[in-house]
Every structure is written in structure tokens, then in C-alpha cells.
mmCIF file of C-alpha atoms and ligand atoms in Angstrom:
data_model
loop_
_atom_site.group_PDB
_atom_site.id
_atom_site.type_symbol
_atom_site.label_atom_id
_atom_site.label_comp_id
_atom_site.label_asym_id
_atom_site.label_seq_id
_atom_site.Cartn_x
_atom_site.Cartn_y
_atom_site.Cartn_z
ATOM 1 C CA MET S 8 -10.809 32.366 -8.195
ATOM 2 C CA GLN S 9 -8.432 29.410 -8.218
ATOM 3 C CA ARG S 10 -7.693 27.519 -5.024
ATOM 4 C CA THR S 11 -4.816 25.041 -4.782
ATOM 5 C CA ILE S 12 -3.957 22.401 -2.163
ATOM 6 C CA SER S 13 -0.978 20.025 -2.071
ATOM 7 C CA VAL S 14 -0.949 16.814 -0.076
ATOM 8 C CA SER S 15 1.293 13.769 0.208
ATOM 9 C CA ALA S 16 0.930 10.173 1.402
ATOM 10 C CA PRO S 17 3.579 7.557 2.225
ATOM 11 C CA GLY S 18 4.419 4.379 0.360
ATOM 12 C CA LYS S 19 4.162 1.120 2.318
ATOM 13 C CA LEU S 20 5.806 -2.200 3.005
ATOM 14 C CA MET S 21 3.886 -5.275 4.105
ATOM 15 C CA LEU S 22 5.662 -6.827 7.108
ATOM 16 C CA TYR S 23 3.509 -9.944 7.745
ATOM 17 C CA GLY S 24 0.228 -11.453 6.662
ATOM 18 C CA GLU S 25 0.019 -10.870 2.900
ATOM 19 C CA HIS S 26 -2.551 -12.988 1.037
ATOM 20 C CA ALA S 27 -4.189 -14.265 4.250
ATOM 21 C CA VAL S 28 -5.351 -10.671 4.911
ATOM 22 C CA VAL S 29 -7.483 -10.790 1.741
ATOM 23 C CA TYR S 30 -9.545 -13.538 3.451
ATOM 24 C CA GLY S 31 -10.410 -12.099 6.849
ATOM 25 C CA HIS S 32 -7.060 -12.449 8.630
ATOM 26 C CA PRO S 33 -4.790 -9.731 10.085
ATOM 27 C CA CYS S 34 -1.561 -8.290 8.704
ATOM 28 C CA ILE S 35 1.100 -5.791 9.804
ATOM 29 C CA VAL S 36 2.105 -2.965 7.458
ATOM 30 C CA THR S 37 4.523 -0.067 7.864
ATOM 31 C CA ALA S 38 4.515 3.267 6.007
ATOM 32 C CA VAL S 39 7.774 4.353 4.333
ATOM 33 C CA ASP S 40 9.187 7.848 4.019
ATOM 34 C CA GLN S 41 9.128 7.964 0.211
ATOM 35 C CA ARG S 42 5.896 9.765 -0.655
ATOM 36 C CA LEU S 43 3.367 10.306 -3.415
ATOM 37 C CA HIS S 44 2.537 14.003 -3.900
ATOM 38 C CA LEU S 45 -0.703 15.354 -5.336
ATOM 39 C CA THR S 46 -1.824 18.906 -6.032
ATOM 40 C CA VAL S 47 -5.398 19.833 -6.817
ATOM 41 C CA SER S 48 -6.535 23.213 -8.167
ATOM 42 C CA GLN S 49 -10.205 24.079 -8.246
ATOM 43 C CA SER S 50 -11.250 26.806 -10.649
ATOM 44 C CA ALA S 51 -14.578 28.191 -11.856
ATOM 45 C CA THR S 52 -14.028 26.954 -15.394
ATOM 46 C CA ARG S 53 -16.014 24.127 -17.037
ATOM 47 C CA ARG S 54 -16.968 21.163 -14.858
ATOM 48 C CA GLU S 55 -14.169 18.833 -15.853
ATOM 49 C CA LEU S 56 -11.343 16.810 -14.311
ATOM 50 C CA SER S 57 -7.904 17.186 -15.842
ATOM 51 C CA VAL S 58 -4.935 15.083 -14.762
ATOM 52 C CA ASP S 59 -1.185 15.235 -15.280
ATOM 53 C CA ALA S 60 0.721 12.271 -13.857
ATOM 54 C CA PRO S 61 4.063 12.255 -15.714
ATOM 55 C CA ASP S 62 5.459 9.333 -13.659
ATOM 56 C CA VAL S 63 2.822 7.058 -15.181
ATOM 57 C CA ALA S 64 2.827 8.661 -18.645
ATOM 58 C CA VAL S 65 -0.387 10.696 -18.243
ATOM 59 C CA THR S 66 -0.361 14.263 -19.603
ATOM 60 C CA GLY S 67 -3.258 16.533 -20.484
ATOM 61 C CA TYR S 68 -5.975 13.952 -19.644
ATOM 62 C CA LYS S 69 -9.465 15.537 -19.505
ATOM 63 C CA LYS S 70 -12.927 14.205 -18.621
ATOM 64 C CA PRO S 71 -16.249 15.987 -17.893
ATOM 65 C CA LEU S 72 -17.241 15.414 -14.225
ATOM 66 C CA GLU S 73 -20.547 13.793 -15.312
ATOM 67 C CA GLU S 74 -18.604 11.095 -17.178
ATOM 68 C CA LEU S 75 -16.167 10.051 -14.469
ATOM 69 C CA GLY S 76 -15.822 6.261 -14.338
ATOM 70 C CA LYS S 77 -17.250 5.864 -17.829
ATOM 71 C CA GLY S 78 -15.575 4.907 -21.117
ATOM 72 C CA VAL S 79 -11.961 3.875 -21.559
ATOM 73 C CA ILE S 80 -9.782 5.173 -18.715
ATOM 74 C CA PRO S 81 -5.985 4.986 -19.185
ATOM 75 C CA LYS S 82 -4.299 2.815 -16.535
ATOM 76 C CA GLY S 83 -2.281 5.673 -15.026
ATOM 77 C CA VAL S 84 -5.366 7.747 -14.269
ATOM 78 C CA ARG S 85 -7.878 5.125 -13.026
ATOM 79 C CA PHE S 86 -7.301 5.446 -9.290
ATOM 80 C CA VAL S 87 -7.410 9.247 -9.327
ATOM 81 C CA GLU S 88 -10.507 9.367 -11.558
ATOM 82 C CA TYR S 89 -12.445 6.863 -9.421
ATOM 83 C CA ALA S 90 -11.315 8.612 -6.233
ATOM 84 C CA VAL S 91 -12.740 11.909 -7.536
ATOM 85 C CA LYS S 92 -15.941 10.140 -8.628
ATOM 86 C CA ASN S 93 -16.346 8.386 -5.269
ATOM 87 C CA PHE S 94 -15.634 11.590 -3.362
ATOM 88 C CA ILE S 95 -18.372 13.382 -5.353
ATOM 89 C CA ASP S 96 -20.772 10.403 -5.041
ATOM 90 C CA SER S 97 -20.220 10.267 -1.262
ATOM 91 C CA GLY S 98 -22.613 13.207 -1.098
ATOM 92 C CA ARG S 99 -20.385 15.119 1.309
ATOM 93 C CA VAL S 100 -20.450 18.169 -0.944
ATOM 94 C CA LEU S 101 -23.055 19.749 -3.229
ATOM 95 C CA ARG S 102 -22.247 18.798 -6.818
ATOM 96 C CA SER S 103 -22.801 22.396 -7.896
ATOM 97 C CA ARG S 104 -19.907 23.494 -5.660
ATOM 98 C CA ILE S 105 -17.432 21.465 -7.721
ATOM 99 C CA ALA S 106 -16.192 23.059 -10.935
ATOM 100 C CA GLY S 107 -12.925 22.547 -12.822
ATOM 101 C CA LEU S 108 -10.483 20.242 -11.016
ATOM 102 C CA HIS S 109 -6.884 19.978 -12.130
ATOM 103 C CA ILE S 110 -4.806 17.254 -10.466
ATOM 104 C CA ILE S 111 -1.062 16.730 -10.748
ATOM 105 C CA THR S 112 0.704 13.750 -9.150
ATOM 106 C CA LYS S 113 4.417 13.186 -8.591
ATOM 107 C CA SER S 114 6.026 10.240 -6.843
ATOM 108 C CA GLU S 115 9.289 10.018 -4.915
ATOM 109 C CA PHE S 116 9.442 6.291 -5.699
ATOM 110 C CA ALA S 117 9.095 4.168 -8.840
ATOM 111 C CA SER S 118 5.622 2.716 -9.356
ATOM 112 C CA THR S 119 7.352 -0.624 -10.054
ATOM 113 C CA PHE S 120 8.555 -1.094 -6.435
ATOM 114 C CA GLY S 121 5.162 -2.217 -5.130
ATOM 115 C CA PHE S 122 5.143 0.580 -2.542
ATOM 116 C CA GLY S 123 1.450 1.210 -3.239
ATOM 117 C CA SER S 124 1.538 4.305 -5.435
ATOM 118 C CA SER S 125 -1.996 3.620 -6.749
ATOM 119 C CA SER S 126 -3.611 3.472 -3.301
ATOM 120 C CA ALA S 127 -1.547 6.443 -2.151
ATOM 121 C CA SER S 128 -2.791 8.458 -5.149
ATOM 122 C CA ALA S 129 -6.425 7.593 -4.328
ATOM 123 C CA VAL S 130 -5.922 8.598 -0.686
ATOM 124 C CA CYS S 131 -4.194 11.839 -1.720
ATOM 125 C CA ALA S 132 -6.993 12.708 -4.165
ATOM 126 C CA VAL S 133 -9.703 12.237 -1.509
ATOM 127 C CA LYS S 134 -7.744 14.189 1.116
ATOM 128 C CA ALA S 135 -6.905 17.020 -1.316
ATOM 129 C CA LEU S 136 -10.525 17.344 -2.506
ATOM 130 C CA SER S 137 -11.796 17.497 1.075
ATOM 131 C CA GLU S 138 -9.285 20.257 1.827
ATOM 132 C CA VAL S 139 -9.857 22.283 -1.326
ATOM 133 C CA LEU S 140 -13.633 22.150 -0.775
ATOM 134 C CA GLU S 141 -13.282 22.668 2.995
ATOM 135 C CA ILE S 142 -15.163 19.497 3.960
ATOM 136 C CA HIS S 143 -13.964 17.754 7.112
ATOM 137 C CA LEU S 144 -13.407 14.048 6.568
ATOM 138 C CA SER S 145 -12.226 11.733 9.365
ATOM 139 C CA SER S 146 -9.383 9.315 8.648
ATOM 140 C CA LYS S 147 -11.926 6.468 8.546
ATOM 141 C CA GLU S 148 -14.010 8.350 5.957
ATOM 142 C CA ILE S 149 -10.926 8.950 3.804
ATOM 143 C CA PHE S 150 -10.139 5.238 4.172
ATOM 144 C CA GLU S 151 -13.667 4.162 3.145
ATOM 145 C CA ILE S 152 -13.838 6.362 0.010
ATOM 146 C CA SER S 153 -10.307 5.372 -1.034
ATOM 147 C CA TYR S 154 -10.846 1.657 -0.352
ATOM 148 C CA LYS S 155 -14.026 1.710 -2.460
ATOM 149 C CA THR S 156 -11.861 3.279 -5.178
ATOM 150 C CA VAL S 157 -9.353 0.399 -5.016
ATOM 151 C CA LEU S 158 -12.165 -2.169 -5.227
ATOM 152 C CA ASP S 159 -13.791 -0.290 -8.147
ATOM 153 C CA VAL S 160 -10.514 -0.286 -10.082
ATOM 154 C CA GLN S 161 -8.975 -3.673 -9.277
ATOM 155 C CA GLY S 162 -11.894 -5.650 -7.869
ATOM 156 C CA LYS S 163 -9.833 -7.258 -5.091
ATOM 157 C CA GLY S 164 -7.664 -6.230 -2.168
ATOM 158 C CA SER S 165 -7.734 -6.083 1.619
ATOM 159 C CA GLY S 166 -7.272 -2.293 1.885
ATOM 160 C CA PHE S 167 -4.081 -2.572 4.007
ATOM 161 C CA ASP S 168 -2.220 -0.283 1.591
ATOM 162 C CA VAL S 169 -5.003 2.319 1.762
ATOM 163 C CA ALA S 170 -4.939 2.255 5.574
ATOM 164 C CA SER S 171 -1.169 2.668 5.566
ATOM 165 C CA ALA S 172 -1.384 5.715 3.275
ATOM 166 C CA VAL S 173 -4.107 7.280 5.456
ATOM 167 C CA TYR S 174 -2.843 6.554 8.973
ATOM 168 C CA GLY S 175 0.917 6.040 8.447
ATOM 169 C CA GLY S 176 3.049 4.498 11.202
ATOM 170 C CA THR S 177 2.977 0.735 11.606
ATOM 171 C CA LEU S 178 -0.483 -0.821 11.676
ATOM 172 C CA TYR S 179 -2.140 -4.044 12.719
ATOM 173 C CA PHE S 180 -4.872 -4.298 10.095
ATOM 174 C CA VAL S 181 -7.757 -6.688 9.456
ATOM 175 C CA THR S 182 -9.460 -7.105 6.057
ATOM 176 C CA GLY S 183 -11.479 -4.140 4.849
ATOM 177 C CA GLY S 184 -10.453 -2.020 7.830
ATOM 178 C CA LYS S 185 -12.396 -4.085 10.405
ATOM 179 C CA ILE S 186 -9.492 -3.320 12.739
ATOM 180 C CA ILE S 187 -6.925 -0.582 12.099
ATOM 181 C CA SER S 188 -4.711 -0.352 15.123
ATOM 182 C CA PRO S 189 -1.387 1.549 15.333
ATOM 183 C CA LEU S 190 1.539 -0.332 16.883
ATOM 184 C CA ALA S 191 3.867 1.655 19.108
ATOM 185 C CA ILE S 192 7.181 0.934 17.431
ATOM 186 C CA SER S 193 10.177 3.156 18.127
ATOM 187 C CA HIS S 194 12.406 1.795 15.378
ATOM 188 C CA LEU S 195 12.189 -0.865 12.703
ATOM 189 C CA PRO S 196 15.542 -1.252 10.938
ATOM 190 C CA LEU S 197 14.947 -2.840 7.551
ATOM 191 C CA ALA S 198 17.135 -3.453 4.532
ATOM 192 C CA ILE S 199 15.035 -3.487 1.368
ATOM 193 C CA GLY S 200 15.818 -5.102 -1.960
ATOM 194 C CA TYR S 201 13.913 -4.655 -5.214
ATOM 195 C CA SER S 202 13.891 -7.777 -7.380
ATOM 196 C CA GLY S 203 13.776 -5.818 -10.633
ATOM 197 C CA VAL S 204 10.466 -7.441 -11.529
ATOM 198 C CA LYS S 205 7.163 -5.557 -11.363
ATOM 199 C CA ALA S 206 4.498 -7.823 -9.879
ATOM 200 C CA ASP S 207 0.789 -7.490 -10.545
ATOM 201 C CA THR S 208 -1.068 -7.871 -7.242
ATOM 202 C CA VAL S 209 -4.364 -9.095 -8.731
ATOM 203 C CA THR S 210 -2.581 -11.751 -10.833
ATOM 204 C CA LEU S 211 -0.915 -13.062 -7.663
ATOM 205 C CA ILE S 212 -4.182 -12.983 -5.671
ATOM 206 C CA ASN S 213 -5.796 -14.976 -8.484
ATOM 207 C CA LYS S 214 -2.899 -17.448 -8.509
ATOM 208 C CA VAL S 215 -3.361 -18.138 -4.796
ATOM 209 C CA ALA S 216 -7.149 -18.336 -5.277
ATOM 210 C CA ALA S 217 -6.572 -21.035 -7.937
ATOM 211 C CA LEU S 218 -4.333 -22.984 -5.532
ATOM 212 C CA SER S 219 -7.018 -22.625 -2.871
ATOM 213 C CA LYS S 220 -9.642 -24.023 -5.245
ATOM 214 C CA GLU S 221 -7.426 -27.020 -5.930
ATOM 215 C CA ASN S 222 -6.466 -27.599 -2.334
ATOM 216 C CA PRO S 223 -8.668 -25.598 0.056
ATOM 217 C CA GLU S 224 -7.557 -27.467 3.169
ATOM 218 C CA LEU S 225 -3.878 -26.754 2.593
ATOM 219 C CA VAL S 226 -4.430 -23.082 1.830
ATOM 220 C CA ASN S 227 -6.736 -22.557 4.809
ATOM 221 C CA THR S 228 -4.203 -24.201 7.114
ATOM 222 C CA ILE S 229 -1.543 -21.849 5.718
ATOM 223 C CA TYR S 230 -3.778 -18.795 6.260
ATOM 224 C CA THR S 231 -4.453 -19.815 9.867
ATOM 225 C CA ALA S 232 -0.730 -20.327 10.485
ATOM 226 C CA ILE S 233 0.025 -16.908 8.944
ATOM 227 C CA ALA S 234 -2.609 -15.286 11.173
ATOM 228 C CA GLU S 235 -0.944 -16.846 14.228
ATOM 229 C CA ILE S 236 2.419 -15.442 13.113
ATOM 230 C CA VAL S 237 0.897 -11.966 12.810
ATOM 231 C CA GLU S 238 -0.456 -12.175 16.382
ATOM 232 C CA LYS S 239 2.937 -13.331 17.689
ATOM 233 C CA ALA S 240 4.708 -10.588 15.720
ATOM 234 C CA LYS S 241 2.434 -7.922 17.202
ATOM 235 C CA TRP S 242 3.422 -9.144 20.638
ATOM 236 C CA ALA S 243 7.133 -9.355 19.716
ATOM 237 C CA PHE S 244 7.049 -5.754 18.432
ATOM 238 C CA GLU S 245 5.503 -4.604 21.687
ATOM 239 C CA LYS S 246 8.340 -6.269 23.621
ATOM 240 C CA GLU S 247 10.897 -4.975 21.071
ATOM 241 C CA ASP S 248 12.152 -8.537 20.756
ATOM 242 C CA PHE S 249 13.765 -8.161 17.332
ATOM 243 C CA GLU S 250 15.211 -11.674 17.252
ATOM 244 C CA GLU S 251 11.664 -12.988 17.561
ATOM 245 C CA VAL S 252 10.386 -10.435 15.014
ATOM 246 C CA GLY S 253 13.004 -11.747 12.561
ATOM 247 C CA ARG S 254 12.336 -15.404 13.307
ATOM 248 C CA LEU S 255 8.636 -14.815 12.618
ATOM 249 C CA MET S 256 9.525 -13.182 9.282
ATOM 250 C CA ASN S 257 11.332 -16.379 8.311
ATOM 251 C CA GLU S 258 8.337 -18.488 9.355
ATOM 252 C CA ASN S 259 5.989 -16.259 7.366
ATOM 253 C CA GLN S 260 8.272 -16.585 4.335
ATOM 254 C CA ALA S 261 8.207 -20.406 4.540
ATOM 255 C CA LEU S 262 4.404 -20.289 4.370
ATOM 256 C CA LEU S 263 4.433 -17.817 1.468
ATOM 257 C CA SER S 264 6.736 -20.211 -0.394
ATOM 258 C CA LYS S 265 4.109 -22.916 0.118
ATOM 259 C CA LEU S 266 1.594 -20.531 -1.482
ATOM 260 C CA GLU S 267 4.047 -20.436 -4.430
ATOM 261 C CA VAL S 268 4.329 -16.651 -4.511
ATOM 262 C CA SER S 269 8.086 -16.330 -3.923
ATOM 263 C CA THR S 270 10.502 -16.449 -6.863
ATOM 264 C CA GLU S 271 14.029 -17.787 -7.341
ATOM 265 C CA LYS S 272 15.401 -14.265 -7.423
ATOM 266 C CA LEU S 273 13.560 -13.217 -4.242
ATOM 267 C CA ASP S 274 14.652 -16.453 -2.537
ATOM 268 C CA ALA S 275 18.292 -15.753 -3.448
ATOM 269 C CA MET S 276 18.054 -12.209 -2.042
ATOM 270 C CA ILE S 277 16.372 -13.500 1.138
ATOM 271 C CA MET S 278 18.935 -16.286 1.646
ATOM 272 C CA GLY S 279 21.746 -13.795 1.005
ATOM 273 C CA ALA S 280 20.364 -11.402 3.633
ATOM 274 C CA ARG S 281 19.959 -14.177 6.190
ATOM 275 C CA GLY S 282 23.490 -15.451 5.481
ATOM 276 C CA ALA S 283 24.807 -11.916 6.094
ATOM 277 C CA GLY S 284 23.295 -11.833 9.573
ATOM 278 C CA ALA S 285 19.705 -10.598 9.184
ATOM 279 C CA PHE S 286 17.385 -11.517 12.083
ATOM 280 C CA GLY S 287 14.903 -12.527 9.406
ATOM 281 C CA ALA S 288 13.929 -11.870 5.787
ATOM 282 C CA LYS S 289 10.889 -12.321 3.573
ATOM 283 C CA ILE S 290 9.074 -11.009 0.561
ATOM 284 C CA SER S 291 6.923 -7.919 1.116
ATOM 285 C CA GLY S 292 3.542 -7.906 -0.601
ATOM 286 C CA ALA S 293 1.957 -10.148 -3.179
ATOM 287 C CA GLY S 294 5.220 -11.766 -4.379
ATOM 288 C CA GLY S 295 6.082 -12.745 -7.937
ATOM 289 C CA GLY S 296 8.541 -9.818 -7.883
ATOM 290 C CA ASP S 297 8.582 -6.400 -6.167
ATOM 291 C CA CYS S 298 10.609 -6.201 -2.927
ATOM 292 C CA MET S 299 11.994 -8.297 -0.094
ATOM 293 C CA ILE S 300 12.743 -6.998 3.389
ATOM 294 C CA ALA S 301 15.362 -8.022 5.951
ATOM 295 C CA LEU S 302 15.445 -7.015 9.598
ATOM 296 C CA HIS S 303 18.884 -6.096 10.922
ATOM 297 C CA ASP S 304 20.592 -4.918 14.107
ATOM 298 C CA ALA S 305 22.397 -1.597 14.572
ATOM 299 C CA GLN S 306 25.534 -2.621 12.654
ATOM 300 C CA GLY S 307 24.234 -5.205 10.230
ATOM 301 C CA LYS S 308 22.844 -3.113 7.392
ATOM 302 C CA PRO S 309 25.897 -2.724 5.050
ATOM 303 C CA ALA S 310 26.681 -6.459 4.973
ATOM 304 C CA ILE S 311 23.040 -7.352 4.356
ATOM 305 C CA GLU S 312 22.690 -4.763 1.598
ATOM 306 C CA ASN S 313 25.852 -6.128 -0.003
ATOM 307 C CA ALA S 314 24.414 -9.623 0.054
ATOM 308 C CA ILE S 315 21.147 -8.391 -1.506
ATOM 309 C CA GLU S 316 23.114 -6.733 -4.322
ATOM 310 C CA LYS S 317 25.231 -9.842 -4.821
ATOM 311 C CA ALA S 318 22.021 -11.797 -5.349
ATOM 312 C CA GLY S 319 21.071 -9.322 -8.080
ATOM 313 C CA GLY S 320 18.732 -7.078 -6.073
ATOM 314 C CA GLU S 321 18.603 -3.289 -6.090
ATOM 315 C CA VAL S 322 18.895 -1.811 -2.597
ATOM 316 C CA ILE S 323 16.287 0.821 -1.712
ATOM 317 C CA ASP S 324 16.994 3.147 1.175
ATOM 318 C CA VAL S 325 13.850 4.136 3.072
ATOM 319 C CA SER S 326 12.858 4.679 6.675
ATOM 320 C CA THR S 327 9.786 2.982 8.094
ATOM 321 C CA ASN S 328 6.970 4.141 10.374
ATOM 322 C CA ALA S 329 6.407 7.311 8.295
ATOM 323 C CA GLU S 330 3.588 9.839 8.723
ATOM 324 C CA GLY S 331 0.233 9.240 6.988
ATOM 325 C CA VAL S 332 -1.485 11.527 4.478
ATOM 326 C CA ARG S 333 -0.889 15.210 5.195
ATOM 327 C CA VAL S 334 -1.338 18.659 3.712
ATOM 328 C CA GLU S 335 1.998 20.027 2.506
HETATM 329 O O1 PMV G 21 1.798 -6.467 -3.699
HETATM 330 P P1 PMV G 21 1.271 -5.508 -2.728
HETATM 331 O O2 PMV G 21 2.334 -4.780 -1.987
HETATM 332 O O3 PMV G 21 0.227 -4.651 -3.280
HETATM 333 O O4 PMV G 21 0.596 -6.384 -1.563
HETATM 334 C C1 PMV G 21 -0.471 -7.227 -1.818
HETATM 335 C C2 PMV G 21 -0.864 -7.916 -0.558
HETATM 336 C C3 PMV G 21 -2.033 -8.862 -0.723
HETATM 337 O O5 PMV G 21 -2.338 -9.379 0.566
HETATM 338 C C4 PMV G 21 -1.659 -10.027 -1.623
HETATM 339 C C5 PMV G 21 -3.256 -8.174 -1.309
HETATM 340 C C6 PMV G 21 -3.991 -7.259 -0.356
HETATM 341 O O6 PMV G 21 -4.702 -6.371 -0.848
HETATM 342 O O7 PMV G 21 -3.913 -7.426 0.857
#
């Protein structure tokens, strides 16, 4: 008999603390309402994983369950394959209970935006497998298996994107999930601009690591200053002091520029947004491309979006604070 489960997880936007969060500091991340969808069907056929992920050019991929994680794995399938492997290796289910698994993924957002489609697909795979096999996993267990998956595939990363896909909302997060704490935020009005350039997170992490090797004192001072901004931002969110929230975004951006992860294009979009009345604006995520965010008041959005477009950015319309992984 075939059993099918569909789940979805949100994309994410980093609000404060990128890069420093890789090295033991906190960050703040919000989940966005564009989602990654994943369907898993379990059937009694041969013990093999098959994957169709048309958004990332994967069709008809097949691998025996015993060989998961081995051999050449196409880029578009790595996170899902390792997530399935790590779920099985977690020992939460008898191997003999798992037969043919067919997984299909579909995203509401382009994988180029930097919204975290890879982490969301790992989280969805773990959640869907637990549901299809009727194994209860806590959110923390889903986080742990999915975070291991991210480290297996890309070697580096704080896990903030995994936590966002699992828990949703807006989170205060410390490296590796040492602290995952939801922030009570009623609204978070952001204008978002895509730079048109796909950034590779690991390349940017390595770039900052090289700068840190050259000048450890400078980089550590920047990380400490970023951590202080995150603490102040947490407080400002709690008080709903959006002027302060915006000002802290600008401060965070100045420090990210010192880490040399902003680009001319992102700077132009950020300056445009500020000039059009944003409370604050900064890059979101590793930098080198992807998106910038700008915080606005009730009326400010159209002018800010105009300014982002004038600077050559593509405006993306999403709401923040979205729900975490869920069964559809
Ligand atoms: O580029 P993104 O959205 O994947 O964000 C990366 C943020 C970093 O702090 C640079 C890396 C991480 O895993 O925290």
C-alpha cells in the first residue's frame, strides 16, 4: 500500500547577526511566507530513494537506500538525500520498515534569492519521513537531524536557517541551536530587494575567515559589536521601537561593510531605500549578492520599493513571521 504525506516549510530572511553567528554569537531571523513544498510517498517496492525536484533540474533521480551519501550526488539532490540518510541513521525507525521512498519538491520562491531553500528542503524531508512512518519527532529533533544534514553537505553554517524552517516566526538564535527563542513580534514591515546575483554562502564564510586570519583583532571586535547590536535589537523589538530597530539595521550594515561582504549594487539599493525614508536597511544573509531588506512605516513601502528598483534591484513581496514546518 502506498502512503503519501505533503509538508511545507518557510523561507527565511536574516535580520541581524550574519557571519558573527557562525562563531558563537546570536542572530535574529524571520521566516517568510513563501514556502518550500515536499511530498513523500512510501511504497512496498524496492528499497530505494527517488527524487524529482524540477526547480533545481532534478528529474528521475534514483539511489538504493544502502548507498545514500555515497558516490556522486547532483547538487540539487544533496540536501534531501543526506536528510533521508540522517533520518534513517538516527535510529528512530527500524530500517526494515523503510521501503521505496519517492520525494517531490516544489518551491514558491527562486533558489537564487537566498531564502534558504536547501535547509527548508532538509527540514521538510525529515518532517515528512517522520509523518509517513508515524514516528513522533520534537522540533528540536527535527532541527538536529536537519542541521547535521547541512553540515554534512556544506561543512559550515550556524543552523539559523534550519531553525527558521522548523520553528517559523522570528527567532533569537545562537550558533548550532544553543538558544532558539521566539520573539513576540506582531508586525515587521519589510521591503525586500533581490540584487540579481546569486551568492554562495560558503564562499562568503570563507572570505570572512580569510580576513579574520589576516586581522583577527579587527574581525573579533566586529563580531562583538554585531552581537551587541543583536541584543539591542531584541530589546527594541520587544518595545516595538521601530526607529531603533531600523537604526540598529544601519549599524549592523556598517559592520558588514567592514567585513567586506556588501557589494556596490547592494549598497546602492540600501542607500536608495534609506533615502526614500526607510527606518533602516541592510543586506540579509551572507552578502556578495542575494537580498537586502529595509524596514518601513505604514505608508513608506511604495517609495522605498521604487528606490530599490531604481537602484537596479528586483522587489520581492513577502510577509514575515511565517509559520514553521507543517503538514499540508
Ligand atoms: O546567505 P544566507 O542567507 O544563507 O545566510 C548566511 C548567514 C551566515 O551567517 C553567513 C552563515 C550562517 O550559517 O549563519
